Structure formats: C-alpha cells, structure tokens
Amino acid sequence: KAGVTQTPRYLIKTRGQQVTLSCSPISGHRSVSWYQQTPGQGLQFLFEYFSETQRNKGNFPGRFSGRQFSNSRSEMNVSTLELGDSALYLCASSLDPGTSEKLFFGSGTQLSVL
Amino acid sequence: QQQVKQSPQSLIVQKGGISIINCAYENTAFDYFPWYQQFPGKGPALLIAIRPDVSEKKEGRFTISFNKSAKQFSLHIMDSQPGDSATYFCAATLNAGNNRKLIWGLGTSLAVNP
C-alpha cells in the first residue's frame, strides 16, 4: 500500500507569490490534516478535511486555505507569501477523524520564501 | 489548559544507555497519548501510544510510563542505538463527540553517540 504522497518535495518562492501544495492520502483514508513545522515551534495544526469538508481549523491567517477532492486528495494554498511562511508543510491521513487516532504523515514539502 | 509540555528540548545519550523524554499535560479530558518519531527529511511516524487506563506499555525497547494523578507521561528507550537518533514528539488527543483534536509537544531531538 502506497504511503502518503506530497508534491512537490521542495519549493522556492518569493514574497508576495502564492503556492499550492498537494497531498495524496493512503488509499482508503478519508481524512487529511495539514501541519506547518518550523524549528522550535513543533507541529502547528493548519486544518483537517473529511469528505471534502473542513472539520477543524488552526490559528492561521486567511492566507492559508485548503480543499479536499472527492477522491480524498487534498491541496493547500498559501497566498501573498511572507518570509515567515518558510517551513516544512506536512500532510497526514487517517481513516476517519472521529474514530481513527493513528496519523500517517507524508515526507512534507519544504517551502522556502525569499 | 490544552498544552502538552515536553522536555528536554534535546538529549544526548551514549549507545546502550537509556533515553528518557517527559511530557506533562493539564487537561484531564485527554484520552489518548501517542509518541511520534521523526527522522530528518521524513514526516513523523507513530511509535507507540497509551490510554490513561494503563500505567505502562512496552513495545520492544520502547516503553511509555503513564502517571495519571501527576498528569505526566514519559518515553523510555532502553539500550539506545545510533539508529534511534531522531526527533520525538509526544501528543495528546482530545475527543469531543465525533471530532478529534491532537495537541503536540514541541519535540525532543535525541542524539545517540556510538
């Protein structure tokens, strides 16, 4: 069974640009969560999607958005990039947000904003 | 009240030694306590988890000790190996109906010297 796939693996953008990151969950997993990881800040929860609906949202500005498609694949978008958005963005999938407690993470997208 | 405090921030252990990482929480509604292991360039992976009705859980060289009255739990790595060098995150799950919220510690960087 293939794991969680995130693309692209690395991304370099400049301030003011926007970026879209993609996540394909494990086959059969319907819940996708997104996290921002920076040194010293640990894993910061961005949002969680299930059945194409956002179920939970973290404390991030509206520049951060996401969506989930009918095949459970998910994308997150960051508009008007700032230097502080440089981070590793991780996607995690699970069977179902209400009953499944085991998260399976992808290897992440390393975003650098110059 | 929803924080999970993890210590130490970094840890250096000699090969064969015992690595101990501690976490503390305040919210007694947490009902699931996982530990995740993250290697450089990879996403976190579930290592071991415990529920509050159990005081200890062991899987190979990894043991979780759980002290419900003190609201603390710890990860013990026996016979630590250089391959255990990674960042370890504790977390706690808060279930509210059909909605799961995972609260993360800030991580411990473990280095095992050969």
Tab-separated table of N, CA, C and O in Angstrom, chain B residues 1-56:
chain	number	residue	atom	x	y	z
B	1	GLN	N	-4.665	25.400	28.978
B	1	GLN	CA	-5.056	24.099	29.520
B	1	GLN	C	-4.957	22.985	28.468
B	1	GLN	O	-4.996	21.813	28.782
B	2	GLN	N	-4.806	23.384	27.216
B	2	GLN	CA	-4.702	22.371	26.189
B	2	GLN	C	-3.271	22.135	25.754
B	2	GLN	O	-3.032	21.473	24.763
B	3	GLN	N	-2.297	22.624	26.521
B	3	GLN	CA	-0.905	22.443	26.150
B	3	GLN	C	-0.383	21.087	26.575
B	3	GLN	O	-0.881	20.462	27.521
B	4	VAL	N	0.635	20.645	25.848
B	4	VAL	CA	1.409	19.484	26.246
B	4	VAL	C	2.857	19.962	26.320
B	4	VAL	O	3.405	20.404	25.308
B	5	LYS	N	3.434	19.895	27.497
B	5	LYS	CA	4.792	20.411	27.701
B	5	LYS	C	5.788	19.259	27.676
B	5	LYS	O	5.684	18.321	28.477
B	6	GLN	N	6.743	19.363	26.783
B	6	GLN	CA	7.706	18.278	26.553
B	6	GLN	C	9.103	18.722	26.958
B	6	GLN	O	9.511	19.849	26.691
B	7	SER	N	9.832	17.816	27.591
B	7	SER	CA	11.218	18.099	27.979
B	7	SER	C	12.037	16.810	27.967
B	7	SER	O	11.479	15.719	28.139
B	8	PRO	N	13.353	16.896	27.759
B	8	PRO	CA	14.094	18.099	27.422
B	8	PRO	C	13.929	18.461	25.947
B	8	PRO	O	13.366	17.692	25.179
B	9	GLN	N	14.442	19.593	25.558
B	9	GLN	CA	14.387	20.004	24.158
B	9	GLN	C	15.353	19.181	23.331
B	9	GLN	O	15.101	18.879	22.168
B	10	SER	N	16.497	18.836	23.920
B	10	SER	CA	17.470	17.993	23.241
B	10	SER	C	18.119	17.076	24.264
B	10	SER	O	18.170	17.375	25.465
B	11	LEU	N	18.619	15.955	23.753
B	11	LEU	CA	19.141	14.907	24.621
B	11	LEU	C	20.265	14.174	23.901
B	11	LEU	O	20.108	13.827	22.727
B	12	ILE	N	21.359	13.971	24.598
B	12	ILE	CA	22.468	13.193	24.053
B	12	ILE	C	22.699	12.007	24.965
B	12	ILE	O	22.849	12.164	26.183
B	13	VAL	N	22.701	10.819	24.386
B	13	VAL	CA	22.840	9.580	25.146
B	13	VAL	C	23.911	8.718	24.487
B	13	VAL	O	24.054	8.727	23.263
B	14	GLN	N	24.638	7.985	25.296
B	14	GLN	CA	25.620	7.047	24.754
B	14	GLN	C	24.914	5.774	24.322
B	14	GLN	O	23.897	5.362	24.900
B	15	LYS	N	25.485	5.147	23.317
B	15	LYS	CA	24.952	3.864	22.837
B	15	LYS	C	24.835	2.888	23.997
B	15	LYS	O	25.760	2.734	24.802
B	16	GLY	N	23.674	2.243	24.080
B	16	GLY	CA	23.433	1.290	25.153
B	16	GLY	C	22.759	1.897	26.370
B	16	GLY	O	22.280	1.185	27.248
B	17	GLY	N	22.712	3.218	26.418
B	17	GLY	CA	22.108	3.902	27.557
B	17	GLY	C	20.585	3.987	27.442
B	17	GLY	O	19.982	3.516	26.481
B	18	ILE	N	19.979	4.599	28.452
B	18	ILE	CA	18.521	4.775	28.463
B	18	ILE	C	18.193	6.236	28.144
B	18	ILE	O	18.716	7.156	28.774
B	19	SER	N	17.324	6.420	27.173
B	19	SER	CA	16.859	7.770	26.832
B	19	SER	C	15.485	7.959	27.468
B	19	SER	O	14.621	7.090	27.367
B	20	ILE	N	15.304	9.094	28.129
B	20	ILE	CA	14.031	9.371	28.777
B	20	ILE	C	13.535	10.753	28.361
B	20	ILE	O	14.257	11.744	28.498
B	21	ILE	N	12.324	10.784	27.843
B	21	ILE	CA	11.698	12.040	27.421
B	21	ILE	C	10.376	12.164	28.182
B	21	ILE	O	9.620	11.197	28.261
B	22	ASN	N	10.141	13.348	28.716
B	22	ASN	CA	8.974	13.555	29.559
B	22	ASN	C	7.963	14.522	28.954
B	22	ASN	O	8.337	15.465	28.265
B	23	CYS	N	6.701	14.267	29.246
B	23	CYS	CA	5.639	15.188	28.823
B	23	CYS	C	4.643	15.369	29.954
B	23	CYS	O	4.393	14.432	30.721
B	24	ALA	N	4.082	16.565	30.042
B	24	ALA	CA	3.097	16.876	31.070
B	24	ALA	C	1.912	17.588	30.430
B	24	ALA	O	2.074	18.293	29.425
B	25	TYR	N	0.738	17.369	30.990
B	25	TYR	CA	-0.468	17.983	30.449
B	25	TYR	C	-1.348	18.453	31.587
B	25	TYR	O	-1.152	18.088	32.745
B	26	GLU	N	-2.329	19.282	31.258
B	26	GLU	CA	-3.245	19.808	32.267
B	26	GLU	C	-4.671	19.294	32.096
B	26	GLU	O	-5.371	19.057	33.058
B	27	ASN	N	-5.079	19.119	30.849
B	27	ASN	CA	-6.471	18.789	30.573
B	27	ASN	C	-6.744	17.308	30.827
B	27	ASN	O	-6.237	16.444	30.130
B	28	THR	N	-7.565	17.015	31.815
B	28	THR	CA	-7.848	15.615	32.159
B	28	THR	C	-8.783	14.949	31.148
B	28	THR	O	-9.058	13.758	31.249
B	29	ALA	N	-9.269	15.699	30.179
B	29	ALA	CA	-10.132	15.132	29.142
B	29	ALA	C	-9.323	14.442	28.039
B	29	ALA	O	-9.897	13.745	27.193
B	30	PHE	N	-8.003	14.608	28.045
B	30	PHE	CA	-7.187	13.891	27.062
B	30	PHE	C	-7.359	12.388	27.295
B	30	PHE	O	-7.330	11.924	28.434
B	31	ASP	N	-7.510	11.616	26.210
B	31	ASP	CA	-7.759	10.191	26.412
B	31	ASP	C	-6.885	9.277	25.571
B	31	ASP	O	-7.141	8.065	25.493
B	32	TYR	N	-5.885	9.841	24.923
B	32	TYR	CA	-5.001	9.016	24.102
B	32	TYR	C	-3.688	9.767	23.976
B	32	TYR	O	-3.693	10.973	23.681
B	33	PHE	N	-2.582	9.058	24.210
B	33	PHE	CA	-1.283	9.721	24.291
B	33	PHE	C	-0.284	8.992	23.389
B	33	PHE	O	0.343	8.014	23.783
B	34	PRO	N	-0.104	9.480	22.158
B	34	PRO	CA	0.851	8.851	21.248
B	34	PRO	C	2.220	9.519	21.285
B	34	PRO	O	2.355	10.682	21.655
B	35	TRP	N	3.207	8.745	20.892
B	35	TRP	CA	4.540	9.282	20.650
B	35	TRP	C	4.860	9.062	19.176
B	35	TRP	O	4.652	7.975	18.641
B	36	TYR	N	5.385	10.107	18.559
B	36	TYR	CA	5.793	10.028	17.163
B	36	TYR	C	7.306	10.220	17.053
B	36	TYR	O	7.909	10.979	17.809
B	37	GLN	N	7.887	9.526	16.087
B	37	GLN	CA	9.324	9.592	15.837
B	37	GLN	C	9.532	10.176	14.446
B	37	GLN	O	8.867	9.755	13.485
B	38	GLN	N	10.422	11.142	14.345
B	38	GLN	CA	10.662	11.771	13.053
B	38	GLN	C	12.148	11.781	12.730
B	38	GLN	O	12.959	12.340	13.482
B	39	PHE	N	12.488	11.176	11.589
B	39	PHE	CA	13.860	11.218	11.087
B	39	PHE	C	14.005	12.392	10.125
B	39	PHE	O	13.023	12.826	9.510
B	40	PRO	N	15.237	12.916	9.995
B	40	PRO	CA	15.443	14.050	9.083
B	40	PRO	C	14.941	13.735	7.674
B	40	PRO	O	15.191	12.658	7.143
B	41	GLY	N	14.215	14.694	7.114
B	41	GLY	CA	13.714	14.528	5.761
B	41	GLY	C	12.463	13.676	5.642
B	41	GLY	O	11.981	13.418	4.530
B	42	LYS	N	11.936	13.249	6.773
B	42	LYS	CA	10.735	12.413	6.771
B	42	LYS	C	9.662	13.036	7.647
B	42	LYS	O	9.938	13.875	8.505
B	43	GLY	N	8.429	12.606	7.438
B	43	GLY	CA	7.367	13.025	8.331
B	43	GLY	C	7.372	12.175	9.599
B	43	GLY	O	7.984	11.110	9.633
B	44	PRO	N	6.711	12.630	10.651
B	44	PRO	CA	6.631	11.824	11.882
B	44	PRO	C	5.905	10.511	11.626
B	44	PRO	O	5.031	10.421	10.761
B	45	ALA	N	6.277	9.503	12.400
B	45	ALA	CA	5.631	8.199	12.310
B	45	ALA	C	5.264	7.746	13.722
B	45	ALA	O	6.055	7.925	14.661
B	46	LEU	N	4.076	7.186	13.864
B	46	LEU	CA	3.631	6.727	15.176
B	46	LEU	C	4.572	5.641	15.693
B	46	LEU	O	4.833	4.651	15.013
B	47	LEU	N	5.047	5.845	16.924
B	47	LEU	CA	5.997	4.908	17.524
B	47	LEU	C	5.287	3.982	18.505
B	47	LEU	O	5.381	2.770	18.450
B	48	ILE	N	4.566	4.575	19.423
B	48	ILE	CA	3.880	3.835	20.485
B	48	ILE	C	2.845	4.768	21.098
B	48	ILE	O	3.003	5.997	21.043
B	49	ALA	N	1.779	4.216	21.656
B	49	ALA	CA	0.731	5.053	22.241
B	49	ALA	C	0.137	4.361	23.454
B	49	ALA	O	0.221	3.131	23.588
B	50	ILE	N	-0.502	5.144	24.313
B	50	ILE	CA	-1.084	4.589	25.532
B	50	ILE	C	-2.384	5.314	25.859
B	50	ILE	O	-2.570	6.480	25.465
B	51	ARG	N	-3.275	4.624	26.521
B	51	ARG	CA	-4.502	5.235	27.024
B	51	ARG	C	-4.385	5.396	28.534
B	51	ARG	O	-3.645	4.657	29.172
B	52	PRO	N	-5.116	6.305	29.132
B	52	PRO	CA	-4.903	6.630	30.556
B	52	PRO	C	-5.338	5.552	31.535
B	52	PRO	O	-5.089	5.685	32.736
B	53	ASP	N	-5.959	4.480	31.062
B	53	ASP	CA	-6.341	3.412	31.985
B	53	ASP	C	-5.228	2.395	32.174
B	53	ASP	O	-5.382	1.414	32.902
B	54	VAL	N	-4.089	2.646	31.535
B	54	VAL	CA	-2.928	1.762	31.627
B	54	VAL	C	-1.740	2.566	32.133
B	54	VAL	O	-1.541	3.705	31.717
B	55	SER	N	-0.935	2.006	33.012
B	55	SER	CA	0.183	2.760	33.577
B	55	SER	C	1.488	2.569	32.798
B	55	SER	O	2.408	3.363	32.928
B	56	GLU	N	1.535	1.516	32.011
B	56	GLU	CA	2.763	1.274	31.256
B	56	GLU	C	2.451	0.450	30.011
B	56	GLU	O	1.599	-0.431	30.023
